[in-house]
Every structure is written in structure tokens, then in C-alpha cells.
Coordinates of C-alpha atoms and ligand atoms in Angstrom, one line a residue:
X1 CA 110.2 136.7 112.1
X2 CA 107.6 138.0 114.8
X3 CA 108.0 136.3 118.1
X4 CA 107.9 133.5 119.2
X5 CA 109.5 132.4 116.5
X6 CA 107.5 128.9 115.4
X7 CA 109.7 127.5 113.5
X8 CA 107.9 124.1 111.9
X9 CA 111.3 122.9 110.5
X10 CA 112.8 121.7 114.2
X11 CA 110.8 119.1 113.8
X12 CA 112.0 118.4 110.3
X13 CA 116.1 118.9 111.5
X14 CA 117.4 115.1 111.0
X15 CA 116.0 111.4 110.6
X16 CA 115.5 110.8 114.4
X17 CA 113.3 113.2 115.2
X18 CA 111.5 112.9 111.7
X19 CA 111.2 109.1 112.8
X20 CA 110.1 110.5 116.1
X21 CA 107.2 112.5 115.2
X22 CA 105.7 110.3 111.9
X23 CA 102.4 110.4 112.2
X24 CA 101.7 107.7 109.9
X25 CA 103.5 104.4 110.0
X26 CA 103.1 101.2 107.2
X27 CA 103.4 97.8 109.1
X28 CA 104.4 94.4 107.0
X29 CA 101.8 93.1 108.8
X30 CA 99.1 95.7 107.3
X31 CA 100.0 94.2 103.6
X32 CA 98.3 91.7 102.0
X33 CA 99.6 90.8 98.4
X34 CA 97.5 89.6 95.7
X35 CA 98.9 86.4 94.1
X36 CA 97.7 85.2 90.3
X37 CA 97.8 81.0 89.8
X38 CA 97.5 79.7 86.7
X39 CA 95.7 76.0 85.9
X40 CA 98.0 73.7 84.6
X41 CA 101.5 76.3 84.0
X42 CA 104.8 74.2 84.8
X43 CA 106.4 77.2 85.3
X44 CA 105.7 80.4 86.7
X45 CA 105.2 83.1 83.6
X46 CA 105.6 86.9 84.1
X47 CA 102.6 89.5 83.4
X48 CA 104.2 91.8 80.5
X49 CA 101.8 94.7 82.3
X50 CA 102.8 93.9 85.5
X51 CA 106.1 93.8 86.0
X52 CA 108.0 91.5 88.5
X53 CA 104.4 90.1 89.3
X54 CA 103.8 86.6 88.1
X55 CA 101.1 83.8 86.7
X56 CA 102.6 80.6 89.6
X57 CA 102.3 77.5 88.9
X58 CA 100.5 75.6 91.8
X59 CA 104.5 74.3 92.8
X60 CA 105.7 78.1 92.2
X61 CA 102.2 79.7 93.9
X62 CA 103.4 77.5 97.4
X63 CA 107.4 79.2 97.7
X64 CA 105.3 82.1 97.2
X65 CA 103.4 81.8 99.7
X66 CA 106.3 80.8 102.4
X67 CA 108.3 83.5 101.4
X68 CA 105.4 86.1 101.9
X69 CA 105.5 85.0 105.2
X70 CA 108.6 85.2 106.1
X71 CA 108.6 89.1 104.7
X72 CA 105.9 89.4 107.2
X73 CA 103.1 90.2 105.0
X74 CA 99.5 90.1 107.1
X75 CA 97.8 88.7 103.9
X76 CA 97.5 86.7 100.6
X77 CA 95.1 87.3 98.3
X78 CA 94.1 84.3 95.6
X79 CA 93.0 84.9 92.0
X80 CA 92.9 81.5 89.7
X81 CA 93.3 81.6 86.0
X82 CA 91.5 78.2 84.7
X83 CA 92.5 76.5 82.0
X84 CA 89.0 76.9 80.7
X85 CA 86.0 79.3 81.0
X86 CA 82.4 78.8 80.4
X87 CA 79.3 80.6 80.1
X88 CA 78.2 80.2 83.9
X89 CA 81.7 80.5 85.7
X90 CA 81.5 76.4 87.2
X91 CA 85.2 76.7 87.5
X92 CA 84.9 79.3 90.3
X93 CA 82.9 76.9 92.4
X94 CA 83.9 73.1 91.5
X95 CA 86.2 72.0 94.5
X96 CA 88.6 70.9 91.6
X97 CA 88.9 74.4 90.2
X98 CA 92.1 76.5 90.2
X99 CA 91.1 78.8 92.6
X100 CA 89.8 76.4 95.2
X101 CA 93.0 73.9 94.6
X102 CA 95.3 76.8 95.1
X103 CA 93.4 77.5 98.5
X104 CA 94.2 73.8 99.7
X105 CA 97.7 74.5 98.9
X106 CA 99.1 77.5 100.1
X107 CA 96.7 76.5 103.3
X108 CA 98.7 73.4 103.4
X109 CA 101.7 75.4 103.4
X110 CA 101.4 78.2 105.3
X111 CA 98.5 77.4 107.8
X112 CA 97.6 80.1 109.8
X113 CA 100.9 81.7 109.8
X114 CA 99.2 84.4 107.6
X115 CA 95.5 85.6 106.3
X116 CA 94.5 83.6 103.5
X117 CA 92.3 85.1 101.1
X118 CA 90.8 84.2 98.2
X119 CA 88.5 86.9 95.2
X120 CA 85.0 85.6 95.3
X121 CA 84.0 86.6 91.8
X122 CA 83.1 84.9 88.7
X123 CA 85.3 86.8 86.3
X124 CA 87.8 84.8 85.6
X125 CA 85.9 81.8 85.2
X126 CA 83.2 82.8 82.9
X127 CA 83.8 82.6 78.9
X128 CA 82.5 86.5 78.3
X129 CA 84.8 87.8 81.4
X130 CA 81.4 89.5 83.3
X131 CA 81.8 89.2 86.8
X132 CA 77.8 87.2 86.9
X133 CA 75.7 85.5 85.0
X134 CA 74.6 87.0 81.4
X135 CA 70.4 87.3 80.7
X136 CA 69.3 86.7 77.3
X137 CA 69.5 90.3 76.5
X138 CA 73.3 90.3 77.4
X139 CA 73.0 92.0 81.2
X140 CA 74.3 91.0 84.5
X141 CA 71.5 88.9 86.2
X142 CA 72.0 90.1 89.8
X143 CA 70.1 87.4 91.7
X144 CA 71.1 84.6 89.7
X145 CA 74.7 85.3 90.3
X146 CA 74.4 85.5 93.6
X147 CA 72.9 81.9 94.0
X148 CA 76.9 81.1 92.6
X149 CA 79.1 83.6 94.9
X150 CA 76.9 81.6 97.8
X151 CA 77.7 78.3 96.4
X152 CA 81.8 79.7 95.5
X153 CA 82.2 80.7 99.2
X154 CA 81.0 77.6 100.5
X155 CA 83.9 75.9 98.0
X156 CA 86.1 78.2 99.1
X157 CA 85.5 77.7 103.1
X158 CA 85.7 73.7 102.4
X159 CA 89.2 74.2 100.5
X160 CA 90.4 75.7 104.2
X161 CA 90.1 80.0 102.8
X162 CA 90.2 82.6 106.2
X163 CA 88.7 85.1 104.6
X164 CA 86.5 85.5 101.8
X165 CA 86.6 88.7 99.2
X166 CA 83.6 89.3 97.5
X167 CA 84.4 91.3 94.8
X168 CA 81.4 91.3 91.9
X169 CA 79.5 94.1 92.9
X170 CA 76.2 92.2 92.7
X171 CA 73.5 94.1 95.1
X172 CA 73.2 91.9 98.2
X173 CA 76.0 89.7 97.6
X174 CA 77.7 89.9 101.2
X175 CA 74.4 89.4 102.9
X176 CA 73.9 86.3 100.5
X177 CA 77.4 85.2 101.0
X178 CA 77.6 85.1 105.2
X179 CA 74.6 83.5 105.0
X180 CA 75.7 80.5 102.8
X181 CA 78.7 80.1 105.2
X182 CA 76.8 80.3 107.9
X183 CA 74.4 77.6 106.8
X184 CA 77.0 75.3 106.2
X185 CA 78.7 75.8 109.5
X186 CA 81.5 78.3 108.5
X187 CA 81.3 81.1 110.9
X188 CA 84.5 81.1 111.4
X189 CA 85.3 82.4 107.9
X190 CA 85.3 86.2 107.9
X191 CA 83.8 88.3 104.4
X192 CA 86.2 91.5 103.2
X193 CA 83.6 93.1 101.4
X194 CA 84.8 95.0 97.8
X195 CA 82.5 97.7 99.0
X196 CA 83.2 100.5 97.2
X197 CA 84.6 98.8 94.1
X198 CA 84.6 101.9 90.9
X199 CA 84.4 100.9 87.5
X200 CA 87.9 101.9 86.7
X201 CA 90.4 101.7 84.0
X202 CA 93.2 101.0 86.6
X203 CA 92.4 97.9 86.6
X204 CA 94.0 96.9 82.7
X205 CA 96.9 94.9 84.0
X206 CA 94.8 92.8 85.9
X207 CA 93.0 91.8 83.4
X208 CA 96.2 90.4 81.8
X209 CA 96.9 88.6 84.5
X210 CA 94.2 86.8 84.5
X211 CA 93.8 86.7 80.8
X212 CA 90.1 88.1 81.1
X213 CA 87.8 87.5 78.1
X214 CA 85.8 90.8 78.7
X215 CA 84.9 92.7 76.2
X216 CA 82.4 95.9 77.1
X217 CA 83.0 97.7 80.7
X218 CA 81.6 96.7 84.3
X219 CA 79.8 100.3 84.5
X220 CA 76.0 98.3 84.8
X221 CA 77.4 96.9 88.2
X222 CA 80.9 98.6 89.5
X223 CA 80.4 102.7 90.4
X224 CA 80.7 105.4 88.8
X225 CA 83.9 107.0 89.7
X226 CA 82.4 110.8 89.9
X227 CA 80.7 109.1 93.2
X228 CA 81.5 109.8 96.5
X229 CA 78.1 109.0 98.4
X230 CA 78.0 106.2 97.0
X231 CA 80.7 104.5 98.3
X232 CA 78.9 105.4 101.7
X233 CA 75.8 104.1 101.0
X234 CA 77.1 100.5 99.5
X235 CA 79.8 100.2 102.7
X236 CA 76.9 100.5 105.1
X237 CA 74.9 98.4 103.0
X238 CA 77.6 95.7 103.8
X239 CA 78.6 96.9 106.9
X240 CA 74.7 95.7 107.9
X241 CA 74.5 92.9 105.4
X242 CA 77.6 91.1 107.6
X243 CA 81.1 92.4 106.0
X244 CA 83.7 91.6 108.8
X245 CA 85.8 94.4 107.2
X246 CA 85.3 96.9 103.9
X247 CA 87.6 97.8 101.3
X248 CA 87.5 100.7 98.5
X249 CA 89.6 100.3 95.0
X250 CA 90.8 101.3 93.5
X251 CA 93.5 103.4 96.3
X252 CA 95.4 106.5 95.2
X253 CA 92.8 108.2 93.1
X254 CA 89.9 107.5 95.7
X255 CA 91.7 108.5 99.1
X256 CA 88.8 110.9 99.5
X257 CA 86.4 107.8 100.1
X258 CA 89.2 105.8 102.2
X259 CA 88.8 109.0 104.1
X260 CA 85.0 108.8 104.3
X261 CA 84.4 105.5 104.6
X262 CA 86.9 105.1 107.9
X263 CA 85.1 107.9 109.3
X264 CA 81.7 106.7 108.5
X265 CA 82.3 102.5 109.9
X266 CA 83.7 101.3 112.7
X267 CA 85.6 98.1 110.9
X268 CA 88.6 97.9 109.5
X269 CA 88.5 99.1 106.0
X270 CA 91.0 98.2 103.4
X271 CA 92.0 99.8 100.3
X272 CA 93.4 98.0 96.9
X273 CA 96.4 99.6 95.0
X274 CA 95.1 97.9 91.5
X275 CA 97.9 96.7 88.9
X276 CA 96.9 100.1 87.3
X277 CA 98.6 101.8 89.9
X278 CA 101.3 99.9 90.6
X279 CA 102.2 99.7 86.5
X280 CA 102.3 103.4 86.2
X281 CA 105.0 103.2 88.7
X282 CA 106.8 100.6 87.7
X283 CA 106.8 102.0 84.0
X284 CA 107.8 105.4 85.2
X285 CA 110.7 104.0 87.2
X286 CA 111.9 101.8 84.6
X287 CA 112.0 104.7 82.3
X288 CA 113.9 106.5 84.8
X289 CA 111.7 109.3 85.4
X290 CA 111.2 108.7 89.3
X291 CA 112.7 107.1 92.3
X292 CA 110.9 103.6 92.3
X293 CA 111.3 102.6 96.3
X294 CA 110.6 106.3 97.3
X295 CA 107.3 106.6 95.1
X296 CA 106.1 103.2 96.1
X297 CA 106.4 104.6 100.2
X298 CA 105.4 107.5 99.2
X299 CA 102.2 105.6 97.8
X300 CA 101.8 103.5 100.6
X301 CA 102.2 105.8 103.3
X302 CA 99.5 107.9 101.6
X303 CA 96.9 105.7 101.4
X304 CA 97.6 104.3 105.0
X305 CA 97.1 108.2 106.1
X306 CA 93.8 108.6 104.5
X307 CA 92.5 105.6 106.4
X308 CA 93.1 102.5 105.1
X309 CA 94.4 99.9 107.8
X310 CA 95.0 97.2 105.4
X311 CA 96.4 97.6 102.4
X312 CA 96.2 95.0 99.0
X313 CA 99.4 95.7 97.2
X314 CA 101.5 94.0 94.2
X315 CA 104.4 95.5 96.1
X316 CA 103.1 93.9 99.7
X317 CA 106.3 91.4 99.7
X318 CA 108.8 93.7 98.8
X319 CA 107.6 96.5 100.7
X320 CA 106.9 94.6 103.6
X321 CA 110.7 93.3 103.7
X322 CA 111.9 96.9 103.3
X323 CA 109.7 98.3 106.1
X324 CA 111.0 95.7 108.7
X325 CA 114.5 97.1 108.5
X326 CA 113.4 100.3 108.9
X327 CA 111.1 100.6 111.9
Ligands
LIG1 C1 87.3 90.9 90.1 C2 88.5 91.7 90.4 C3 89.2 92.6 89.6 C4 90.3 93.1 90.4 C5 90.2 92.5 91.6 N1 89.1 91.6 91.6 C6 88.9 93.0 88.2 C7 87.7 93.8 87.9 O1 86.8 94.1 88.7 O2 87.6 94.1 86.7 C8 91.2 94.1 89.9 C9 92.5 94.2 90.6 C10 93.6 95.0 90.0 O3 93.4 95.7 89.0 O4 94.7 94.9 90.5 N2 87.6 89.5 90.1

């Protein structure tokens, strides 16, 4: 060896100093987990594509909730499954819907002992699984919809919500959105913008979760994923339109734009490991063929390193109970 003689590996020699000099640490608290309730289920249900993630009941949805909390998480992210859908989505922004329902309970329960958040799209609620409304022709009619996602919020800030996560990829929609809250005296509620949301096919298990009627893609409204630019151009958009904080899913395969996008804004961004991501995992583990708790650190640490402060995760409870022991 020519001299001095760097030698990288001291640093590498045992767990403490490894510990010592991480760059890069996951906090519970930097974990939100998204949680899937279903209108009118006695009993919780499992998601066959999502394993050990499940459809609550409105009774199961509110232990949920306390135990995230106690794990520490920083976060809970709402998704409702109605019992019914129709054309227009109403079940999205009737204060009797799922979704909103849910909000009042876990709110109820949990207060502001963590962030409550809820999906501020029309997805689930609508009868052909679009995230707006349809024209004649079939297309997503962007301004239209967003007369609904200003309505939802407002039904979502009245049913007690922190934080709002619109998630449609309508043009405009958080501008639209902070507005409506603002107007009916919710300033207080803070909007996660879906900035840069790709039109991916992680996102399959979801759409089991939340039985979604969609037949066709989302590729006339969510990005293309050969975009990086993009996703710069629609998080500023946001960014000026009123977004309290950013997010870009889905994670792993688009740690290049985490990167970007926390180097381009100065709020926090978030990114979403989708059920895509976390079922390849979970299928690869269960099949043996890789260490489950290591890849899903390995996961989280990664995307944390690229940028992203705030991390959605089906893992977020789990993790977030193994991470406490650790640090
Ligand atoms: C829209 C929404 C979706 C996801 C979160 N919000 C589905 C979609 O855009 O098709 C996907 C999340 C995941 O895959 O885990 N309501």
C-alpha cells in the first residue's frame, strides 16, 4: 500500500463506530403509514397482494390507530373503501362517507398525538375507478374535478383531518384546494401535495386494497415515468400554488427525483414506498430468497438518503417499532 496508508475499513471495524459515523438515520417519527377502511366490514379482512396489510373495520381502523402511536409513527394516512361507487365520486365528499367517518374516528382516538392524514382523490369513490370526473368522450375533465377535491377537503377539514393529500394529479388542484380551506376558515389544515405522482405499475396492490374499478391506465393525468424535469416543474408548480410539503411516488425506482426535488425546494418533501414495492419484498421474503427486516432497512434507509424526510410506508408501524430499539 503507498503511504499513508487510507485505509476506509477503520471506519467499517465494528457496530459502534459503524453506529458512530451513519450518515443517514430513519426516525419512527419520519414514518407515516397508510391505513385502508372499509364501509360497513365487521371484521378487519387481509389484502391477498399486500400482505400483513389489512381492509379495518371502522372498530379495527381505531386499535390501529392507537397502536401506531405507540410504535411512534409521525403519521397516518386514510384511504376509505365505500360500500358503493358512483359515476361522480359523492362518497368522497358526503360528511357520511367512509373516508370522512374514519377521519372523525381515529381523530377521536388519537387526537393530536400523531399527523392525521387523509388521500384527497376521487378514485375510490367513483364507479369507473378514474381519479376525476369522466367527459362525454370518456377523459378526465380537469376543472370539473377540481370543483370536487375543493369541496372533499373542506369535508375532510370539518371531519377534524391535519393534513390533507391531494393525490389526483388534476392541474391546479393544490392551488384550488388551499383555497377552499381557506375560505372556509381552515388555515390551520396543511396540503401534502402528490407532486410528482408517475403513472406506475407499482401501484397493483393498491388497487386491491381498495377494490378499484379502473379499467384503462392514469397515463392522461399521472407522469410519464421516463420524466425527470417534470417532476421539477409540477413540485414548483405546487410549491407556489400553496403545498405545505411535496411528495414523489412512487420511492425506490424514482430516488433520482427525491434527489432533485430536495435540492430544488425548500419544504419538506416526502416520498411513498407504494404496495408495489413493498409486495415485491414481502413475496421475495416469503419465498425465502432475501432477508425480509434487512431489505426493508435497507429500503428505507435508501430512500431517506436520497432526500426524502418523510416517508409513507406499509411497513411504517413495524419499522418504526424496530428502529426505536435500535437508536
Ligand atoms: C390515489 C392513490 C393511489 C395510490 C395512493 N393514492 C392509486 C393510484 O394513483 O392509482 C397508490 C398507493 C400505493 O400503490 O401504495 N387515490
Amino acid at each position: 500500500m503507498p503511504y499513508p496508508e487510507i485505509r476506509p475499513r477503520r471506519l467499517r471495524r465494528n457496530a459502534a463506530v459503524r453506529r458512530l459515523v451513519s450518515e443517514t438515520r430513519v426516525a419512527p417519527a419520519e414514518l407515516v403509514v397508510p391505513m385502508f377502511v372499509k364501509e360497513g366490514l365487521a371484521e378487519p379482512r387481509a389484502v391477498a397482494s399486500l400482505p400483513g396489510v389489512l381492509q379495518h373495520s371502522r372498530d379495527s381502523l381505531r386499535k390501529a390507530a392507537v397502536e401506531a402511536v405507540q410504535a411512534g409513527v409521525g403519521g397516518i394516512m386514510l384511504f376509505g373503501v365505500p360500500a358503493e361507487r358512483d359515476e361522480t365520486g359523492s362518497g368522497g365528499l358526503d360528511p357520511a362517507g367512509i373516508l370522512n367517518v374514519a377521519i372523525r374516528d381515529v381523530i377521536a382516538e388519537v387526537g393530536d398525538a400523531t399527523v392525521v392524514m387523509s388521500d384527497l382523490c376521487l378514485d375510490e369513490f367513483t364507479s369507473h375507478g378514474h381519479c376525476g370526473l369522466l367527459t362525454p368522450d370518456g377523459g378526465v375533465d380537469n376543472d370539473a374535478t377540481l370543483a370536487a377535491y375543493a369541496q372533499m377537503a373542506v369535508a375532510q377539514a370539518d371531519a377534524g383531518v391535519h393534513v390533507v393529500g391531494p393525490s389526483g394529479m388534476m392541474d391546479g388542484q393544490v392551488g384550488v384546494v388551499r383555497k377552499a380551506l381557506d375560505a372556509a376558515g381552515r388555515q390551520d389544515v396543511s396540503v401534502l401535495a402528490y407532486a410528482a405522482k408517475y403513472a406506475s405499475a407499482f401501484f397493483g396492490p393498491f388497487r386491491d386494497a381498495v377494490e378499484s374499478a379502473l379499467e384503462g391506465d392514469r397515463r392522461a393525468y399521472q407522469q410519464d415515468p421516463a420524466n425527470l424535469r417534470e417532476s421539477l416543474r409540477e413540485v414548483e408548480l405546487d410549491v407556489a400554488e400553496g403545498a405545505d410539503m411535496v411528495m414523489v411516488k412512487p420511492a425506490l425506482p424514482y430516488l433520482d427525483v427525491v434527489s432533485a426535488v430536495r435540492a430544488a425546494v425548500d419544504v419538506p418533501v416526502a416520498a411513498y414506498q407504494v404496495s408495489g414495492e413493498y409486495a415485491m419484498v414481502e413475496a421475495a421474503a416469503a419465498n425465502g430468497w432475501i432477508d425480509r427486516e434487512r431489505t426493508m432497512l435497507e429500503t428505507l434507509t435508501s430512500i431517506r438518503r436520497a432526500g426524502a424526510q418523510i416517508i409513507l410506508t406499509y411497513w411504517a408501524v413495524e419499522a418504526a417499532q424496530m428502529l426505536r430499539e435500535r437508536y
